[in-house]
Amino acid sequence: AQSVTQLGSHVSVSEGALVLLRCNYSSSVPPYLFWYVQYPNQGLQLLLKYTSAATLVKGINGFEAEFKKSETSFHLTKPSAHMRDAAEYFCAVTGVSGGYNKLIFGAGTRLAVHP
Amino acid sequence: DAGVIQSPRHEVTEMGQEVTLRCKPISGHDYLFWYRQTMMRGLELLIYFNNNVPIDDSGMPEDRFSAKMPNASFSTLKIQPSEPRDSAVYFCASRVRQGAEAFFGQGTRLTVV
């Protein structure tokens, strides 16, 4: 079975501050992991993905995430927040072997950026 | 490619009516997913298809919900009869293969009054 836990349903940062959104996963098989962003009244857009190559993954809009197997984590970071980063962020997991085809999402973290 | 296309974007219907949501996946994608998003329950996987075959429908909430994929370029999610608690945003997503990222449509906002 696979699952994702996102710690913190709401995160608030100042513009220019570090962004850290937490994601822990559980998977019976080697996972592929994703971060998606959702802006109001829109669908989900891929930020970045981990597919068993480099453990540090760089994505769009200056975001990056590090896969840590020992901690079963895939936290999302950005060195300096912009107002336009305000959105909801979702971590997701899928399997790449056997019958683990589902794409399972966490509950989401809403990021607020204030001046 | 135009991406995943969902229709309608908005649907308002009365309780007891049948509702059909439509999805056109990206050409060449082998997997199609239907999700429901609500404030209370977040993003729930309802059902997914592989090569037009339903693989796992364990997320479908009740027998009132059904989904079909008659061919590789079209899928429907039907609710009959609809109830106010079905009000949500329904997303369709597709991906090219196992392990790949999924691409999402813009969603259908369903309101049942």
Tab-separated table of C-alpha atoms in Angstrom:
chain	number	residue	atom	x	y	z
A	1	ALA	CA	0.000	0.000	0.000
A	2	GLN	CA	1.051	3.583	-0.538
A	3	SER	CA	0.236	6.799	1.282
A	4	VAL	CA	1.431	10.361	1.652
A	5	THR	CA	1.359	12.609	4.697
A	6	GLN	CA	1.814	16.336	4.378
A	7	LEU	CA	2.630	18.012	7.669
A	8	GLY	CA	0.894	21.335	8.051
A	9	SER	CA	-2.270	22.156	6.151
A	10	HIS	CA	-1.349	25.863	6.163
A	11	VAL	CA	2.068	27.482	5.966
A	12	SER	CA	2.634	31.234	6.019
A	13	VAL	CA	5.915	32.923	5.114
A	14	SER	CA	7.138	36.416	4.389
A	15	GLU	CA	8.133	37.386	0.890
A	16	GLY	CA	11.817	36.531	0.458
A	17	ALA	CA	11.818	33.917	3.219
A	18	LEU	CA	12.598	30.226	2.871
A	19	VAL	CA	9.709	27.971	1.899
A	20	LEU	CA	9.647	24.464	3.390
A	21	LEU	CA	6.696	22.162	2.757
A	22	ARG	CA	6.904	18.723	4.304
A	23	CYS	CA	5.967	15.393	2.773
A	24	ASN	CA	6.460	11.880	4.136
A	25	TYR	CA	5.518	8.792	2.194
A	26	SER	CA	4.846	5.145	2.784
A	27	SER	CA	5.332	2.638	0.011
A	28	SER	CA	5.729	-1.123	-0.271
A	29	VAL	CA	7.763	-0.734	-3.456
A	30	PRO	CA	10.321	1.830	-4.634
A	31	PRO	CA	8.290	4.975	-5.068
A	32	TYR	CA	8.131	7.686	-7.631
A	33	LEU	CA	7.249	10.982	-5.973
A	34	PHE	CA	5.784	14.214	-7.256
A	35	TRP	CA	4.962	17.721	-6.145
A	36	TYR	CA	2.074	19.530	-7.782
A	37	VAL	CA	0.810	23.092	-7.388
A	38	GLN	CA	-2.802	24.226	-7.682
A	39	TYR	CA	-3.762	27.846	-8.208
A	40	PRO	CA	-7.350	28.936	-7.493
A	41	ASN	CA	-9.937	27.488	-9.866
A	42	GLN	CA	-7.322	25.584	-11.835
A	43	GLY	CA	-6.142	22.036	-12.228
A	44	LEU	CA	-2.954	20.629	-10.755
A	45	GLN	CA	0.350	21.466	-12.399
A	46	LEU	CA	3.533	19.436	-11.979
A	47	LEU	CA	6.337	21.201	-10.105
A	48	LEU	CA	8.874	18.389	-10.022
A	49	LYS	CA	9.286	14.626	-9.837
A	50	TYR	CA	11.604	12.039	-8.328
A	51	THR	CA	12.106	8.958	-10.478
A	52	SER	CA	15.036	7.177	-8.780
A	53	ALA	CA	17.777	9.130	-10.509
A	54	ALA	CA	19.262	12.082	-8.582
A	55	THR	CA	17.942	12.442	-5.054
A	56	LEU	CA	17.926	16.237	-5.288
A	57	VAL	CA	15.366	17.253	-7.845
A	58	LYS	CA	14.968	20.722	-9.304
A	59	GLY	CA	11.636	21.885	-10.623
A	60	ILE	CA	9.943	24.904	-12.066
A	61	ASN	CA	9.651	28.315	-10.428
A	62	GLY	CA	12.793	27.809	-8.324
A	63	PHE	CA	11.465	24.893	-6.282
A	64	GLU	CA	13.451	21.808	-5.410
A	65	ALA	CA	12.954	18.680	-3.335
A	66	GLU	CA	15.240	16.064	-1.837
A	67	PHE	CA	14.387	12.378	-1.632
A	68	LYS	CA	15.602	10.859	1.644
A	69	LYS	CA	14.926	7.157	1.796
A	70	SER	CA	16.112	6.809	5.401
A	71	GLU	CA	13.566	9.397	6.491
A	72	THR	CA	10.892	8.428	3.917
A	73	SER	CA	10.645	12.117	3.117
A	74	PHE	CA	10.393	14.297	0.041
A	75	HIS	CA	10.230	17.860	1.346
A	76	LEU	CA	9.755	20.804	-1.010
A	77	THR	CA	11.863	23.936	-0.627
A	78	LYS	CA	12.421	27.304	-2.229
A	79	PRO	CA	15.104	29.703	-0.977
A	80	SER	CA	13.087	32.886	-1.429
A	81	ALA	CA	9.309	33.096	-1.567
A	82	HIS	CA	7.457	35.311	-4.026
A	83	MET	CA	3.908	36.543	-3.755
A	84	ARG	CA	3.038	34.497	-6.837
A	85	ASP	CA	3.962	31.279	-4.963
A	86	ALA	CA	0.788	31.557	-2.909
A	87	ALA	CA	-1.159	28.422	-3.852
A	88	GLU	CA	-1.932	24.922	-2.642
A	89	TYR	CA	0.775	22.295	-2.938
A	90	PHE	CA	0.265	18.562	-3.144
A	91	CYS	CA	2.713	15.710	-2.708
A	92	ALA	CA	1.908	12.462	-4.536
A	93	VAL	CA	3.279	8.915	-4.741
A	94	THR	CA	3.011	6.120	-7.247
A	95	GLY	CA	4.658	2.754	-7.708
A	96	VAL	CA	6.685	1.563	-10.645
A	97	SER	CA	6.415	-2.155	-10.238
A	98	GLY	CA	3.841	-4.781	-9.617
A	99	GLY	CA	0.290	-3.607	-9.274
A	100	TYR	CA	1.109	-0.299	-7.591
A	101	ASN	CA	-0.355	1.898	-10.289
A	102	LYS	CA	-2.408	4.279	-8.215
A	103	LEU	CA	-1.374	7.923	-7.968
A	104	ILE	CA	-2.095	8.898	-4.389
A	105	PHE	CA	-2.105	12.486	-3.158
A	106	GLY	CA	-1.551	14.010	0.236
A	107	ALA	CA	-4.067	16.350	1.824
A	108	GLY	CA	-2.304	19.429	0.518
A	109	THR	CA	-0.575	22.434	2.099
A	110	ARG	CA	-1.853	25.914	1.465
A	111	LEU	CA	1.020	28.381	1.231
A	112	ALA	CA	0.389	32.029	2.050
A	113	VAL	CA	3.035	34.641	1.268
A	114	HIS	CA	2.750	38.023	2.941
A	115	PRO	CA	4.682	41.211	2.197
B	1	ASP	CA	-1.539	18.499	-27.768
B	2	ALA	CA	-4.236	20.545	-26.064
B	3	GLY	CA	-3.828	18.703	-22.800
B	4	VAL	CA	-6.531	16.895	-20.877
B	5	ILE	CA	-9.904	18.340	-21.757
B	6	GLN	CA	-12.870	18.159	-19.428
B	7	SER	CA	-16.431	19.244	-20.035
B	8	PRO	CA	-18.438	20.940	-18.825
B	9	ARG	CA	-16.389	23.321	-16.666
B	10	HIS	CA	-19.367	24.043	-14.472
B	11	GLU	CA	-22.529	22.045	-13.882
B	12	VAL	CA	-25.463	22.971	-11.697
B	13	THR	CA	-28.168	20.378	-11.369
B	14	GLU	CA	-31.058	19.491	-9.146
B	15	MET	CA	-30.978	16.634	-6.708
B	16	GLY	CA	-32.096	13.401	-8.320
B	17	GLN	CA	-30.939	14.317	-11.813
B	18	GLU	CA	-28.364	12.385	-13.785
B	19	VAL	CA	-25.010	14.078	-14.317
B	20	THR	CA	-22.379	13.088	-16.867
B	21	LEU	CA	-18.860	14.449	-16.769
B	22	ARG	CA	-16.606	14.032	-19.763
B	23	CYS	CA	-12.877	13.722	-20.274
B	24	LYS	CA	-10.567	13.562	-23.260
B	25	PRO	CA	-7.091	12.405	-22.216
B	26	ILE	CA	-3.846	13.316	-23.909
B	27	SER	CA	-3.312	11.235	-27.025
B	28	GLY	CA	-1.033	8.265	-26.420
B	29	HIS	CA	-1.556	8.161	-22.679
B	30	ASP	CA	-2.339	4.695	-21.353
B	31	TYR	CA	-3.699	5.656	-17.939
B	32	LEU	CA	-6.691	7.754	-17.011
B	33	PHE	CA	-7.654	8.807	-13.481
B	34	TRP	CA	-10.801	10.383	-12.034
B	35	TYR	CA	-10.449	12.394	-8.818
B	36	ARG	CA	-12.889	14.294	-6.640
B	37	GLN	CA	-11.762	17.342	-4.649
B	38	THR	CA	-13.615	18.749	-1.661
B	39	MET	CA	-12.568	20.906	1.262
B	40	MET	CA	-13.373	18.145	3.724
B	41	ARG	CA	-11.821	15.156	1.998
B	42	GLY	CA	-9.149	16.681	-0.233
B	43	LEU	CA	-8.228	14.962	-3.490
B	44	GLU	CA	-9.725	11.480	-3.646
B	45	LEU	CA	-8.981	8.920	-6.333
B	46	LEU	CA	-12.283	7.530	-7.554
B	47	ILE	CA	-11.242	5.141	-10.326
B	48	TYR	CA	-8.481	4.623	-12.834
B	49	PHE	CA	-8.183	2.934	-16.209
B	50	ASN	CA	-5.260	1.318	-17.993
B	51	ASN	CA	-5.640	0.829	-21.737
B	52	ASN	CA	-9.367	1.619	-21.415
B	53	VAL	CA	-9.910	-1.101	-18.803
B	54	PRO	CA	-11.040	-0.124	-15.284
B	55	ILE	CA	-8.345	-1.351	-12.915
B	56	ASP	CA	-9.398	-0.077	-9.506
B	57	ASP	CA	-12.756	1.472	-8.660
B	58	SER	CA	-12.448	1.099	-4.906
B	59	GLY	CA	-12.673	4.869	-4.494
B	60	MET	CA	-16.085	5.159	-6.107
B	61	PRO	CA	-18.267	6.238	-3.196
B	62	GLU	CA	-21.526	4.498	-4.084
B	63	ASP	CA	-23.323	2.581	-6.761
B	64	ARG	CA	-24.730	5.901	-7.925
B	65	PHE	CA	-21.317	6.564	-9.461
B	66	SER	CA	-20.156	4.837	-12.617
B	67	ALA	CA	-17.331	5.427	-15.080
B	68	LYS	CA	-16.631	4.204	-18.565
B	69	MET	CA	-13.867	4.468	-21.105
B	70	PRO	CA	-15.237	3.246	-24.434
B	71	ASN	CA	-12.064	4.166	-26.309
B	72	ALA	CA	-8.636	5.633	-25.731
B	73	SER	CA	-9.766	9.207	-26.309
B	74	PHE	CA	-12.883	9.470	-24.158
B	75	SER	CA	-14.104	8.729	-20.661
B	76	THR	CA	-17.241	9.574	-18.712
B	77	LEU	CA	-18.106	9.740	-15.038
B	78	LYS	CA	-21.811	9.471	-14.363
B	79	ILE	CA	-23.755	10.137	-11.193
B	80	GLN	CA	-27.326	8.888	-11.086
B	81	PRO	CA	-29.188	10.075	-9.092
B	82	SER	CA	-27.162	13.052	-7.920
B	83	GLU	CA	-27.269	14.329	-4.330
B	84	PRO	CA	-26.134	17.608	-2.756
B	85	ARG	CA	-23.200	15.853	-1.089
B	86	ASP	CA	-21.821	15.064	-4.544
B	87	SER	CA	-21.028	18.744	-4.981
B	88	ALA	CA	-17.293	18.967	-5.607
B	89	VAL	CA	-14.689	19.599	-8.273
B	90	TYR	CA	-14.056	16.509	-10.377
B	91	PHE	CA	-10.708	16.159	-12.102
B	92	CYS	CA	-9.602	13.882	-14.867
B	93	ALA	CA	-5.901	13.160	-15.345
B	94	SER	CA	-3.890	11.034	-17.755
B	95	ARG	CA	-0.357	9.699	-17.910
B	96	VAL	CA	1.677	7.968	-20.566
B	97	ARG	CA	2.823	4.941	-18.532
B	98	GLN	CA	3.283	3.521	-15.064
B	99	GLY	CA	5.405	5.806	-12.932
B	100	ALA	CA	5.107	8.861	-15.164
B	101	GLU	CA	3.637	12.132	-14.046
B	102	ALA	CA	-0.048	12.741	-14.557
B	103	PHE	CA	-1.462	15.685	-16.442
B	104	PHE	CA	-4.657	17.195	-15.118
B	105	GLY	CA	-7.636	18.776	-16.776
B	106	GLN	CA	-9.117	22.032	-15.542
B	107	GLY	CA	-11.823	20.191	-13.653
B	108	THR	CA	-15.614	20.243	-13.579
B	109	ARG	CA	-17.218	22.108	-10.706
B	110	LEU	CA	-20.428	20.267	-9.879
B	111	THR	CA	-23.114	21.830	-7.740
B	112	VAL	CA	-26.159	19.762	-6.822
B	113	VAL	CA	-28.990	21.802	-5.333
